[in-house]
mmCIF file with all atom_site columns, C-alpha atoms in Angstrom:
data_model
loop_
_atom_site.group_PDB
_atom_site.id
_atom_site.type_symbol
_atom_site.label_atom_id
_atom_site.label_alt_id
_atom_site.label_comp_id
_atom_site.label_asym_id
_atom_site.label_entity_id
_atom_site.label_seq_id
_atom_site.pdbx_PDB_ins_code
_atom_site.Cartn_x
_atom_site.Cartn_y
_atom_site.Cartn_z
_atom_site.occupancy
_atom_site.B_iso_or_equiv
_atom_site.pdbx_formal_charge
_atom_site.auth_seq_id
_atom_site.auth_comp_id
_atom_site.auth_asym_id
_atom_site.auth_atom_id
_atom_site.pdbx_PDB_model_num
ATOM 1   C CA . UNK A 1 1   ? -0.182 -0.265 0.138   1.00 75.00 ? 1   UNK A CA 1
ATOM 2   C CA . UNK A 1 2   ? 2.837  2.514  0.676   1.00 86.00 ? 2   UNK A CA 1
ATOM 3   C CA . UNK A 1 3   ? 4.318  1.583  -2.646  1.00 89.00 ? 3   UNK A CA 1
ATOM 4   C CA . UNK A 1 4   ? 1.186  2.826  -4.428  1.00 91.00 ? 4   UNK A CA 1
ATOM 5   C CA . UNK A 1 5   ? 0.841  6.005  -2.158  1.00 91.00 ? 5   UNK A CA 1
ATOM 6   C CA . UNK A 1 6   ? 4.344  6.843  -3.241  1.00 92.00 ? 6   UNK A CA 1
ATOM 7   C CA . UNK A 1 7   ? 3.795  6.112  -6.818  1.00 93.00 ? 7   UNK A CA 1
ATOM 8   C CA . UNK A 1 8   ? 0.437  8.547  -6.665  1.00 94.00 ? 8   UNK A CA 1
ATOM 9   C CA . UNK A 1 9   ? 2.197  11.096 -4.981  1.00 94.00 ? 9   UNK A CA 1
ATOM 10  C CA . UNK A 1 10  ? 5.366  11.227 -7.266  1.00 94.00 ? 10  UNK A CA 1
ATOM 11  C CA . UNK A 1 11  ? 2.817  11.288 -9.948  1.00 95.00 ? 11  UNK A CA 1
ATOM 12  C CA . UNK A 1 12  ? 1.007  14.091 -8.659  1.00 95.00 ? 12  UNK A CA 1
ATOM 13  C CA . UNK A 1 13  ? 4.381  16.096 -8.130  1.00 96.00 ? 13  UNK A CA 1
ATOM 14  C CA . UNK A 1 14  ? 5.558  15.040 -11.548 1.00 96.00 ? 14  UNK A CA 1
ATOM 15  C CA . UNK A 1 15  ? 2.185  16.807 -12.888 1.00 96.00 ? 15  UNK A CA 1
ATOM 16  C CA . UNK A 1 16  ? 2.528  20.049 -11.016 1.00 96.00 ? 16  UNK A CA 1
ATOM 17  C CA . UNK A 1 17  ? 6.410  20.491 -11.405 1.00 96.00 ? 17  UNK A CA 1
ATOM 18  C CA . UNK A 1 18  ? 6.191  21.417 -15.434 1.00 95.00 ? 18  UNK A CA 1
ATOM 19  C CA . UNK A 1 19  ? 4.276  24.276 -14.376 1.00 95.00 ? 19  UNK A CA 1
ATOM 20  C CA . UNK A 1 20  ? 7.099  25.803 -12.857 1.00 95.00 ? 20  UNK A CA 1
ATOM 21  C CA . UNK A 1 21  ? 10.068 24.154 -15.079 1.00 95.00 ? 21  UNK A CA 1
ATOM 22  C CA . UNK A 1 22  ? 9.849  25.331 -18.607 1.00 95.00 ? 22  UNK A CA 1
ATOM 23  C CA . UNK A 1 23  ? 12.100 22.740 -19.801 1.00 94.00 ? 23  UNK A CA 1
ATOM 24  C CA . UNK A 1 24  ? 9.574  19.784 -18.682 1.00 96.00 ? 24  UNK A CA 1
ATOM 25  C CA . UNK A 1 25  ? 6.349  18.728 -20.014 1.00 96.00 ? 25  UNK A CA 1
ATOM 26  C CA . UNK A 1 26  ? 3.697  16.093 -18.761 1.00 96.00 ? 26  UNK A CA 1
ATOM 27  C CA . UNK A 1 27  ? 0.653  15.798 -21.083 1.00 93.00 ? 27  UNK A CA 1
ATOM 28  C CA . UNK A 1 28  ? -1.570 14.765 -18.167 1.00 94.00 ? 28  UNK A CA 1
ATOM 29  C CA . UNK A 1 29  ? -2.106 13.229 -14.906 1.00 95.00 ? 29  UNK A CA 1
ATOM 30  C CA . UNK A 1 30  ? -2.468 9.841  -16.163 1.00 95.00 ? 30  UNK A CA 1
ATOM 31  C CA . UNK A 1 31  ? 0.957  9.917  -17.832 1.00 95.00 ? 31  UNK A CA 1
ATOM 32  C CA . UNK A 1 32  ? 2.554  11.613 -14.700 1.00 95.00 ? 32  UNK A CA 1
ATOM 33  C CA . UNK A 1 33  ? 1.136  8.820  -12.743 1.00 95.00 ? 33  UNK A CA 1
ATOM 34  C CA . UNK A 1 34  ? 2.389  5.993  -15.302 1.00 96.00 ? 34  UNK A CA 1
ATOM 35  C CA . UNK A 1 35  ? 5.915  8.032  -15.460 1.00 96.00 ? 35  UNK A CA 1
ATOM 36  C CA . UNK A 1 36  ? 6.039  7.548  -11.311 1.00 96.00 ? 36  UNK A CA 1
ATOM 37  C CA . UNK A 1 37  ? 5.474  3.948  -11.852 1.00 96.00 ? 37  UNK A CA 1
ATOM 38  C CA . UNK A 1 38  ? 8.066  3.298  -14.744 1.00 96.00 ? 38  UNK A CA 1
ATOM 39  C CA . UNK A 1 39  ? 10.522 5.767  -12.458 1.00 96.00 ? 39  UNK A CA 1
ATOM 40  C CA . UNK A 1 40  ? 10.077 3.791  -9.494  1.00 95.00 ? 40  UNK A CA 1
ATOM 41  C CA . UNK A 1 41  ? 10.588 0.515  -11.261 1.00 96.00 ? 41  UNK A CA 1
ATOM 42  C CA . UNK A 1 42  ? 13.668 1.509  -12.828 1.00 96.00 ? 42  UNK A CA 1
ATOM 43  C CA . UNK A 1 43  ? 14.832 2.846  -9.276  1.00 95.00 ? 43  UNK A CA 1
ATOM 44  C CA . UNK A 1 44  ? 14.366 -0.676 -7.968  1.00 95.00 ? 44  UNK A CA 1
ATOM 45  C CA . UNK A 1 45  ? 15.917 -2.400 -10.758 1.00 96.00 ? 45  UNK A CA 1
ATOM 46  C CA . UNK A 1 46  ? 18.445 -0.505 -12.966 1.00 96.00 ? 46  UNK A CA 1
ATOM 47  C CA . UNK A 1 47  ? 19.417 2.187  -10.322 1.00 96.00 ? 47  UNK A CA 1
ATOM 48  C CA . UNK A 1 48  ? 21.407 -0.400 -8.040  1.00 96.00 ? 48  UNK A CA 1
ATOM 49  C CA . UNK A 1 49  ? 23.453 -1.780 -10.790 1.00 97.00 ? 49  UNK A CA 1
ATOM 50  C CA . UNK A 1 50  ? 24.602 1.869  -11.746 1.00 96.00 ? 50  UNK A CA 1
ATOM 51  C CA . UNK A 1 51  ? 25.322 2.865  -8.373  1.00 96.00 ? 51  UNK A CA 1
ATOM 52  C CA . UNK A 1 52  ? 27.440 -0.411 -7.724  1.00 97.00 ? 52  UNK A CA 1
ATOM 53  C CA . UNK A 1 53  ? 29.154 0.321  -11.264 1.00 96.00 ? 53  UNK A CA 1
ATOM 54  C CA . UNK A 1 54  ? 30.024 3.883  -10.377 1.00 96.00 ? 54  UNK A CA 1
ATOM 55  C CA . UNK A 1 55  ? 31.123 3.519  -6.414  1.00 96.00 ? 55  UNK A CA 1
ATOM 56  C CA . UNK A 1 56  ? 34.620 5.168  -7.353  1.00 96.00 ? 56  UNK A CA 1
ATOM 57  C CA . UNK A 1 57  ? 33.311 8.282  -9.148  1.00 96.00 ? 57  UNK A CA 1
ATOM 58  C CA . UNK A 1 58  ? 30.437 8.612  -6.512  1.00 96.00 ? 58  UNK A CA 1
ATOM 59  C CA . UNK A 1 59  ? 33.176 8.732  -3.818  1.00 97.00 ? 59  UNK A CA 1
ATOM 60  C CA . UNK A 1 60  ? 35.281 10.915 -5.587  1.00 97.00 ? 60  UNK A CA 1
ATOM 61  C CA . UNK A 1 61  ? 32.604 13.284 -5.911  1.00 96.00 ? 61  UNK A CA 1
ATOM 62  C CA . UNK A 1 62  ? 31.463 12.703 -2.451  1.00 96.00 ? 62  UNK A CA 1
ATOM 63  C CA . UNK A 1 63  ? 28.070 11.320 -3.571  1.00 95.00 ? 63  UNK A CA 1
ATOM 64  C CA . UNK A 1 64  ? 27.025 14.085 -5.850  1.00 96.00 ? 64  UNK A CA 1
ATOM 65  C CA . UNK A 1 65  ? 27.398 11.609 -8.761  1.00 96.00 ? 65  UNK A CA 1
ATOM 66  C CA . UNK A 1 66  ? 24.194 10.153 -7.426  1.00 96.00 ? 66  UNK A CA 1
ATOM 67  C CA . UNK A 1 67  ? 22.009 13.016 -8.531  1.00 96.00 ? 67  UNK A CA 1
ATOM 68  C CA . UNK A 1 68  ? 23.514 12.518 -12.136 1.00 97.00 ? 68  UNK A CA 1
ATOM 69  C CA . UNK A 1 69  ? 22.107 9.026  -11.747 1.00 97.00 ? 69  UNK A CA 1
ATOM 70  C CA . UNK A 1 70  ? 18.804 10.345 -10.791 1.00 96.00 ? 70  UNK A CA 1
ATOM 71  C CA . UNK A 1 71  ? 18.673 12.610 -13.989 1.00 96.00 ? 71  UNK A CA 1
ATOM 72  C CA . UNK A 1 72  ? 19.636 9.608  -16.170 1.00 96.00 ? 72  UNK A CA 1
ATOM 73  C CA . UNK A 1 73  ? 16.505 7.732  -14.526 1.00 97.00 ? 73  UNK A CA 1
ATOM 74  C CA . UNK A 1 74  ? 14.357 10.538 -15.383 1.00 96.00 ? 74  UNK A CA 1
ATOM 75  C CA . UNK A 1 75  ? 15.819 10.824 -18.834 1.00 96.00 ? 75  UNK A CA 1
ATOM 76  C CA . UNK A 1 76  ? 15.150 7.224  -19.390 1.00 96.00 ? 76  UNK A CA 1
ATOM 77  C CA . UNK A 1 77  ? 11.601 7.160  -17.823 1.00 95.00 ? 77  UNK A CA 1
ATOM 78  C CA . UNK A 1 78  ? 10.894 9.737  -19.925 1.00 95.00 ? 78  UNK A CA 1
ATOM 79  C CA . UNK A 1 79  ? 11.455 7.914  -23.119 1.00 94.00 ? 79  UNK A CA 1
ATOM 80  C CA . UNK A 1 80  ? 8.802  5.489  -22.396 1.00 92.00 ? 80  UNK A CA 1
ATOM 81  C CA . UNK A 1 81  ? 6.347  8.309  -22.946 1.00 89.00 ? 81  UNK A CA 1
ATOM 82  C CA . UNK A 1 82  ? 5.271  10.514 -25.693 1.00 92.00 ? 82  UNK A CA 1
ATOM 83  C CA . UNK A 1 83  ? 3.343  12.706 -23.100 1.00 91.00 ? 83  UNK A CA 1
ATOM 84  C CA . UNK A 1 84  ? 6.378  13.338 -20.964 1.00 94.00 ? 84  UNK A CA 1
ATOM 85  C CA . UNK A 1 85  ? 9.225  15.591 -22.486 1.00 95.00 ? 85  UNK A CA 1
ATOM 86  C CA . UNK A 1 86  ? 12.429 16.616 -20.723 1.00 96.00 ? 86  UNK A CA 1
ATOM 87  C CA . UNK A 1 87  ? 14.670 18.977 -22.666 1.00 95.00 ? 87  UNK A CA 1
ATOM 88  C CA . UNK A 1 88  ? 18.067 17.854 -21.844 1.00 95.00 ? 88  UNK A CA 1
ATOM 89  C CA . UNK A 1 89  ? 20.166 16.762 -18.791 1.00 96.00 ? 89  UNK A CA 1
ATOM 90  C CA . UNK A 1 90  ? 19.941 20.147 -16.740 1.00 97.00 ? 90  UNK A CA 1
ATOM 91  C CA . UNK A 1 91  ? 16.278 20.047 -16.944 1.00 97.00 ? 91  UNK A CA 1
ATOM 92  C CA . UNK A 1 92  ? 16.454 16.475 -16.146 1.00 97.00 ? 92  UNK A CA 1
ATOM 93  C CA . UNK A 1 93  ? 18.554 17.030 -12.992 1.00 97.00 ? 93  UNK A CA 1
ATOM 94  C CA . UNK A 1 94  ? 16.579 20.204 -11.606 1.00 97.00 ? 94  UNK A CA 1
ATOM 95  C CA . UNK A 1 95  ? 13.421 17.770 -12.128 1.00 97.00 ? 95  UNK A CA 1
ATOM 96  C CA . UNK A 1 96  ? 14.886 14.860 -10.292 1.00 96.00 ? 96  UNK A CA 1
ATOM 97  C CA . UNK A 1 97  ? 15.975 16.932 -7.416  1.00 96.00 ? 97  UNK A CA 1
ATOM 98  C CA . UNK A 1 98  ? 12.622 18.871 -7.046  1.00 97.00 ? 98  UNK A CA 1
ATOM 99  C CA . UNK A 1 99  ? 10.601 15.639 -7.975  1.00 96.00 ? 99  UNK A CA 1
ATOM 100 C CA . UNK A 1 100 ? 12.690 14.237 -4.879  1.00 95.00 ? 100 UNK A CA 1
ATOM 101 C CA . UNK A 1 101 ? 12.046 16.896 -2.238  1.00 96.00 ? 101 UNK A CA 1
ATOM 102 C CA . UNK A 1 102 ? 8.389  17.338 -3.270  1.00 94.00 ? 102 UNK A CA 1
ATOM 103 C CA . UNK A 1 103 ? 7.545  13.447 -3.091  1.00 93.00 ? 103 UNK A CA 1
ATOM 104 C CA . UNK A 1 104 ? 9.429  13.280 0.260   1.00 92.00 ? 104 UNK A CA 1
ATOM 105 C CA . UNK A 1 105 ? 7.707  16.198 1.879   1.00 94.00 ? 105 UNK A CA 1
ATOM 106 C CA . UNK A 1 106 ? 4.323  15.630 0.612   1.00 92.00 ? 106 UNK A CA 1
ATOM 107 C CA . UNK A 1 107 ? 4.640  11.694 1.561   1.00 91.00 ? 107 UNK A CA 1
ATOM 108 C CA . UNK A 1 108 ? 5.729  12.767 5.207   1.00 91.00 ? 108 UNK A CA 1
ATOM 109 C CA . UNK A 1 109 ? 2.395  15.489 5.206   1.00 91.00 ? 109 UNK A CA 1
ATOM 110 C CA . UNK A 1 110 ? -0.001 12.613 4.188   1.00 87.00 ? 110 UNK A CA 1
ATOM 111 C CA . UNK A 1 111 ? 1.733  10.484 6.969   1.00 73.00 ? 111 UNK A CA 1
ATOM 112 C CA . UNK A 1 112 ? 2.960  7.691  4.633   1.00 64.00 ? 112 UNK A CA 1
ATOM 113 C CA . UNK A 1 113 ? 5.950  7.415  7.228   1.00 59.00 ? 113 UNK A CA 1
ATOM 114 C CA . UNK A 1 114 ? 3.870  5.943  10.078  1.00 60.00 ? 114 UNK A CA 1
ATOM 115 C CA . UNK A 1 115 ? 3.460  2.177  10.210  1.00 52.00 ? 115 UNK A CA 1
#
């Protein structure tokens, strides 16, 4: 149930963020929710492999390279949908940071962290 709540919250934030980010476009709330689901699956399957493969770079950059990996996850997920458009790496980086922050804040406000 928590997974579904996280996906819905992430979808909502992904739908709202393009209102303030001109380099990102999301067609509708359905597309944003599906985008959030694909992003969650990529983060569960692909991201751990990339993190392991890039441990040396991550250590040298004191963990900042993880932001680059998050941006690539957003770019990969956006390629699955015609309704999601991210205009380049920098927009993906900004979008991924704001998506993480917004989702975390909203999830904690909804009370998803309580068991």
